[in-house]
Amino acid sequence: MSRKQYDWELPDEITNRLGTTTYGRQRAIFEKNHLLLILHAPPKPNQESRDSVIFLRQPDGKWLCNGIENGEHRLHKLVESYHNQYLSLHTQYQSAIDAQQLFDIIEVTTPISRAAQNLKTTLDSARKMVKEDIFLIGKRDDAEEIARNFELLVSDSKNALDFRLAKNTEVQAKKAEQMAVAQHKLNILAAMTFPIMAIAAIFGMNVHHGLEIEHPIFFWLIFIAGIIIGLATKNWVSTGRKVPPLFRKR
């Protein structure tokens, strides 16, 4: 694949600095009063290669774009396309309500921000090469403002994303804490009722053990013993203290 040729005459000093396949990165080349600007259109999402837009300022001050006249208007429209992209993404940022939307904005904005920074650098270099061109100075100033806006948009989007992620983490931590408290309460309830339920289950079996004909005082003694064991177990669950020696297995 060869580099696209346009209908204009370039000094050999400029041609020798160009690659044979593509125009490459954004940059300004000035030789023999000819200023060649290699600029890129705003990159689209997931676009690997860049769409080059080539401008030539001839020694008489006439601007061409891709070999066609009316280069000043085309350069203005290129800078304006970056500005329009910023307005669209900034609107999306203001209406973003979740982390996924913010991540999508950052993913789209980051490559455009880099391209805008390179656009600003290229136009600033060109302004230093051709100091008397008022139009070029104006476009450089516009590019600086756009690059700064994109830089702030990326920064604000990342900060908003970090805040939402931190907020979600905090909410999840509170929910986990609430679940732990609820589980702890259930453990205490189970610890208090388990001994009584176990004793009731044992004595509720259809087995002749002789206690069914004894004085009712034995029932209440067993019931009280179950409560004491339950309280001891509850104390162990809630505080982590060891069970009193009275209830240890000998």
Short mmCIF file of C-alpha atoms in Angstrom, two decimals:
data_model
loop_
_atom_site.label_atom_id
_atom_site.label_comp_id
_atom_site.label_asym_id
_atom_site.label_seq_id
_atom_site.Cartn_x
_atom_site.Cartn_y
_atom_site.Cartn_z
CA MET A 1 0.00 0.00 0.00
CA SER A 2 1.50 3.33 -1.11
CA ARG A 3 0.99 6.76 0.34
CA LYS A 4 -1.80 8.70 -1.34
CA GLN A 5 -0.59 11.40 -3.73
CA TYR A 6 -2.31 14.76 -4.15
CA ASP A 7 -2.40 17.28 -6.95
CA TRP A 8 0.24 19.70 -5.75
CA GLU A 9 3.94 20.32 -6.06
CA LEU A 10 6.03 19.70 -2.97
CA PRO A 11 9.71 20.60 -2.54
CA ASP A 12 11.99 17.57 -2.56
CA GLU A 13 13.05 18.45 0.99
CA ILE A 14 9.47 17.78 2.15
CA THR A 15 8.91 14.71 -0.03
CA ASN A 16 12.09 13.10 1.29
CA ARG A 17 10.75 13.37 4.85
CA LEU A 18 7.55 11.49 4.06
CA GLY A 19 7.09 7.73 4.26
CA THR A 20 6.19 5.63 1.26
CA THR A 21 3.11 3.94 2.76
CA THR A 22 1.42 6.47 5.06
CA TYR A 23 1.80 10.07 6.15
CA GLY A 24 2.29 8.90 9.74
CA ARG A 25 1.84 10.89 12.91
CA GLN A 26 0.57 14.46 13.16
CA ARG A 27 3.37 16.89 12.50
CA ALA A 28 4.40 20.06 10.65
CA ILE A 29 7.11 20.18 7.97
CA PHE A 30 8.45 23.51 6.73
CA GLU A 31 10.85 23.69 3.78
CA LYS A 32 11.42 26.44 1.19
CA ASN A 33 8.49 28.50 2.49
CA HIS A 34 6.13 25.53 2.04
CA LEU A 35 4.31 24.40 5.19
CA LEU A 36 2.92 20.88 5.15
CA LEU A 37 0.55 19.93 7.96
CA ILE A 38 -0.17 16.25 8.55
CA LEU A 39 -3.25 16.16 10.78
CA HIS A 40 -5.70 13.47 11.84
CA ALA A 41 -9.48 13.50 11.96
CA PRO A 42 -10.99 12.62 15.36
CA PRO A 43 -10.61 8.84 15.78
CA LYS A 44 -13.74 6.73 15.87
CA PRO A 45 -14.34 4.10 18.59
CA ASN A 46 -12.11 1.02 18.16
CA GLN A 47 -10.43 2.59 15.13
CA GLU A 48 -6.84 1.35 14.89
CA SER A 49 -5.60 3.50 11.98
CA ARG A 50 -6.03 7.25 11.69
CA ASP A 51 -7.60 9.22 8.85
CA SER A 52 -4.99 11.71 7.71
CA VAL A 53 -5.95 15.15 6.45
CA ILE A 54 -3.07 16.91 4.68
CA PHE A 55 -2.77 20.70 4.41
CA LEU A 56 -0.28 22.70 2.39
CA ARG A 57 0.40 26.40 2.86
CA GLN A 58 2.14 27.72 -0.21
CA PRO A 59 4.68 30.58 -0.16
CA ASP A 60 1.99 33.05 -1.27
CA GLY A 61 -0.16 32.18 1.78
CA LYS A 62 -2.67 30.07 -0.11
CA TRP A 63 -3.96 27.01 1.72
CA LEU A 64 -4.74 23.66 0.09
CA CYS A 65 -6.26 20.53 1.62
CA ASN A 66 -5.64 17.12 0.07
CA GLY A 67 -4.72 18.85 -3.18
CA ILE A 68 -7.92 20.95 -3.25
CA GLU A 69 -8.32 24.68 -2.73
CA ASN A 70 -10.24 26.27 0.14
CA GLY A 71 -7.79 24.79 2.62
CA GLU A 72 -8.51 27.40 5.29
CA HIS A 73 -12.15 26.36 5.45
CA ARG A 74 -11.19 22.67 5.59
CA LEU A 75 -8.76 23.32 8.45
CA HIS A 76 -11.44 25.25 10.29
CA LYS A 77 -13.90 22.37 9.81
CA LEU A 78 -11.33 19.86 11.06
CA VAL A 79 -10.73 21.81 14.27
CA GLU A 80 -14.49 22.29 14.62
CA SER A 81 -15.03 18.51 14.34
CA TYR A 82 -12.92 18.05 17.48
CA HIS A 83 -14.98 20.70 19.24
CA ASN A 84 -18.24 19.00 18.23
CA GLN A 85 -16.94 15.67 19.50
CA TYR A 86 -16.13 17.31 22.82
CA LEU A 87 -19.63 18.80 23.13
CA SER A 88 -21.24 15.42 22.41
CA LEU A 89 -19.06 13.54 24.91
CA HIS A 90 -19.47 16.23 27.55
CA THR A 91 -23.26 15.93 27.22
CA GLN A 92 -22.97 12.16 27.66
CA TYR A 93 -20.77 12.71 30.73
CA GLN A 94 -23.34 15.01 32.33
CA SER A 95 -26.12 12.46 31.82
CA ALA A 96 -24.09 9.39 32.88
CA ILE A 97 -25.72 7.63 35.81
CA ASP A 98 -23.63 4.49 36.32
CA ALA A 99 -20.05 3.26 36.19
CA GLN A 100 -20.49 1.48 32.84
CA GLN A 101 -21.56 4.68 31.08
CA LEU A 102 -18.60 6.56 32.55
CA PHE A 103 -16.22 3.80 31.48
CA ASP A 104 -17.60 3.94 27.92
CA ILE A 105 -17.10 7.71 27.85
CA ILE A 106 -13.50 7.37 29.03
CA GLU A 107 -12.83 4.65 26.47
CA VAL A 108 -14.06 6.88 23.62
CA THR A 109 -12.64 10.15 24.92
CA THR A 110 -9.08 9.02 25.66
CA PRO A 111 -7.91 8.47 22.04
CA ILE A 112 -9.63 11.66 20.89
CA SER A 113 -7.93 13.55 23.71
CA ARG A 114 -4.53 12.25 22.59
CA ALA A 115 -5.28 13.23 19.00
CA ALA A 116 -6.40 16.70 20.15
CA GLN A 117 -3.16 17.13 22.11
CA ASN A 118 -1.13 16.17 19.04
CA LEU A 119 -3.22 18.54 16.92
CA LYS A 120 -2.45 21.37 19.32
CA THR A 121 1.27 20.54 19.32
CA THR A 122 1.40 20.38 15.53
CA LEU A 123 -0.40 23.69 15.03
CA ASP A 124 1.81 25.33 17.65
CA SER A 125 4.91 24.11 15.80
CA ALA A 126 3.44 25.40 12.53
CA ARG A 127 2.73 28.78 14.13
CA LYS A 128 6.39 29.07 15.09
CA MET A 129 7.42 28.21 11.52
CA VAL A 130 5.04 30.76 9.92
CA LYS A 131 4.68 33.50 12.48
CA GLU A 132 2.82 36.03 10.37
CA ASP A 133 -0.22 33.86 9.49
CA ILE A 134 -3.09 35.21 11.62
CA PHE A 135 -5.43 32.39 10.55
CA LEU A 136 -2.95 29.78 11.74
CA ILE A 137 -2.55 31.55 15.08
CA GLY A 138 -6.32 31.49 15.56
CA LYS A 139 -6.57 27.77 14.78
CA ARG A 140 -3.69 27.07 17.17
CA ASP A 141 -5.54 28.90 19.95
CA ASP A 142 -8.73 26.97 19.19
CA ALA A 143 -6.82 23.69 19.27
CA GLU A 144 -5.28 24.56 22.65
CA GLU A 145 -8.71 25.20 24.15
CA ILE A 146 -10.12 21.97 22.70
CA ALA A 147 -7.17 19.90 23.93
CA ARG A 148 -7.56 21.38 27.41
CA ASN A 149 -11.30 20.64 27.40
CA PHE A 150 -10.68 17.01 26.45
CA GLU A 151 -8.02 16.71 29.15
CA LEU A 152 -10.46 17.98 31.77
CA LEU A 153 -13.24 15.73 30.47
CA VAL A 154 -11.06 12.63 30.77
CA SER A 155 -9.97 13.67 34.27
CA ASP A 156 -13.52 14.46 35.43
CA SER A 157 -14.84 11.19 34.00
CA LYS A 158 -12.15 9.17 35.77
CA ASN A 159 -12.80 10.97 39.05
CA ALA A 160 -16.55 10.37 38.72
CA LEU A 161 -15.92 6.70 37.93
CA ASP A 162 -13.62 6.31 40.95
CA PHE A 163 -16.24 7.96 43.17
CA ARG A 164 -19.02 5.67 41.96
CA LEU A 165 -16.86 2.58 42.40
CA ALA A 166 -15.91 3.69 45.91
CA LYS A 167 -19.58 4.41 46.67
CA ASN A 168 -20.61 0.98 45.42
CA THR A 169 -17.88 -0.63 47.51
CA GLU A 170 -19.12 1.26 50.57
CA VAL A 171 -22.71 0.14 49.95
CA GLN A 172 -21.60 -3.47 49.52
CA ALA A 173 -19.57 -3.26 52.74
CA LYS A 174 -22.59 -1.95 54.65
CA LYS A 175 -24.79 -4.72 53.25
CA ALA A 176 -22.18 -7.31 54.23
CA GLU A 177 -22.05 -5.83 57.73
CA GLN A 178 -25.84 -5.94 58.03
CA MET A 179 -25.87 -9.56 56.88
CA ALA A 180 -23.16 -10.42 59.41
CA VAL A 181 -25.18 -8.80 62.21
CA ALA A 182 -28.31 -10.68 61.15
CA GLN A 183 -26.39 -13.94 60.98
CA HIS A 184 -24.94 -13.28 64.43
CA LYS A 185 -28.43 -12.73 65.84
CA LEU A 186 -29.59 -16.00 64.31
CA ASN A 187 -26.60 -17.78 65.82
CA ILE A 188 -27.45 -16.38 69.27
CA LEU A 189 -31.09 -17.40 68.89
CA ALA A 190 -30.08 -20.89 67.81
CA ALA A 191 -27.60 -21.14 70.70
CA MET A 192 -30.29 -20.26 73.23
CA THR A 193 -32.97 -22.59 71.89
CA PHE A 194 -30.91 -25.55 70.73
CA PRO A 195 -30.33 -27.18 74.18
CA ILE A 196 -34.01 -26.93 75.12
CA MET A 197 -35.10 -28.28 71.74
CA ALA A 198 -32.59 -31.11 71.99
CA ILE A 199 -33.78 -32.10 75.49
CA ALA A 200 -37.41 -31.82 74.39
CA ALA A 201 -36.70 -34.04 71.40
CA ILE A 202 -35.01 -36.65 73.57
CA PHE A 203 -37.79 -36.80 76.13
CA GLY A 204 -40.40 -36.62 73.42
CA MET A 205 -39.28 -39.97 72.04
CA ASN A 206 -41.59 -42.94 72.63
CA VAL A 207 -39.12 -44.57 74.98
CA HIS A 208 -39.80 -45.68 78.54
CA HIS A 209 -37.21 -43.99 80.72
CA GLY A 210 -39.10 -43.75 84.01
CA LEU A 211 -39.17 -39.96 84.22
CA GLU A 212 -42.70 -39.81 82.86
CA ILE A 213 -44.00 -41.08 86.20
CA GLU A 214 -41.78 -38.96 88.41
CA HIS A 215 -42.77 -35.80 90.23
CA PRO A 216 -43.15 -32.71 87.89
CA ILE A 217 -40.22 -31.10 89.67
CA PHE A 218 -37.91 -33.20 87.49
CA PHE A 219 -39.42 -31.61 84.35
CA TRP A 220 -38.76 -28.13 85.63
CA LEU A 221 -35.25 -29.01 86.71
CA ILE A 222 -34.46 -30.32 83.24
CA PHE A 223 -36.09 -27.25 81.68
CA ILE A 224 -34.01 -24.90 83.85
CA ALA A 225 -30.86 -26.88 83.04
CA GLY A 226 -31.63 -26.45 79.33
CA ILE A 227 -32.02 -22.69 79.79
CA ILE A 228 -28.71 -22.48 81.67
CA ILE A 229 -26.93 -24.45 78.96
CA GLY A 230 -28.57 -22.24 76.31
CA LEU A 231 -27.44 -19.04 78.04
CA ALA A 232 -23.92 -20.42 78.40
CA THR A 233 -23.84 -21.33 74.71
CA LYS A 234 -25.25 -17.90 73.79
CA ASN A 235 -22.52 -16.23 75.85
CA TRP A 236 -19.88 -18.30 74.07
CA VAL A 237 -21.29 -17.43 70.62
CA SER A 238 -21.65 -13.70 71.32
CA THR A 239 -18.39 -13.07 73.20
CA GLY A 240 -16.16 -15.93 72.18
CA ARG A 241 -15.50 -16.82 75.84
CA LYS A 242 -15.03 -20.38 76.85
CA VAL A 243 -17.94 -22.36 78.29
CA PRO A 244 -17.83 -22.37 82.11
CA PRO A 245 -16.15 -25.43 83.62
CA LEU A 246 -19.52 -26.59 84.98
CA PHE A 247 -20.65 -27.49 81.47
CA ARG A 248 -17.39 -28.92 80.16
CA LYS A 249 -17.19 -32.57 79.40
CA ARG A 250 -15.33 -34.39 82.14
#
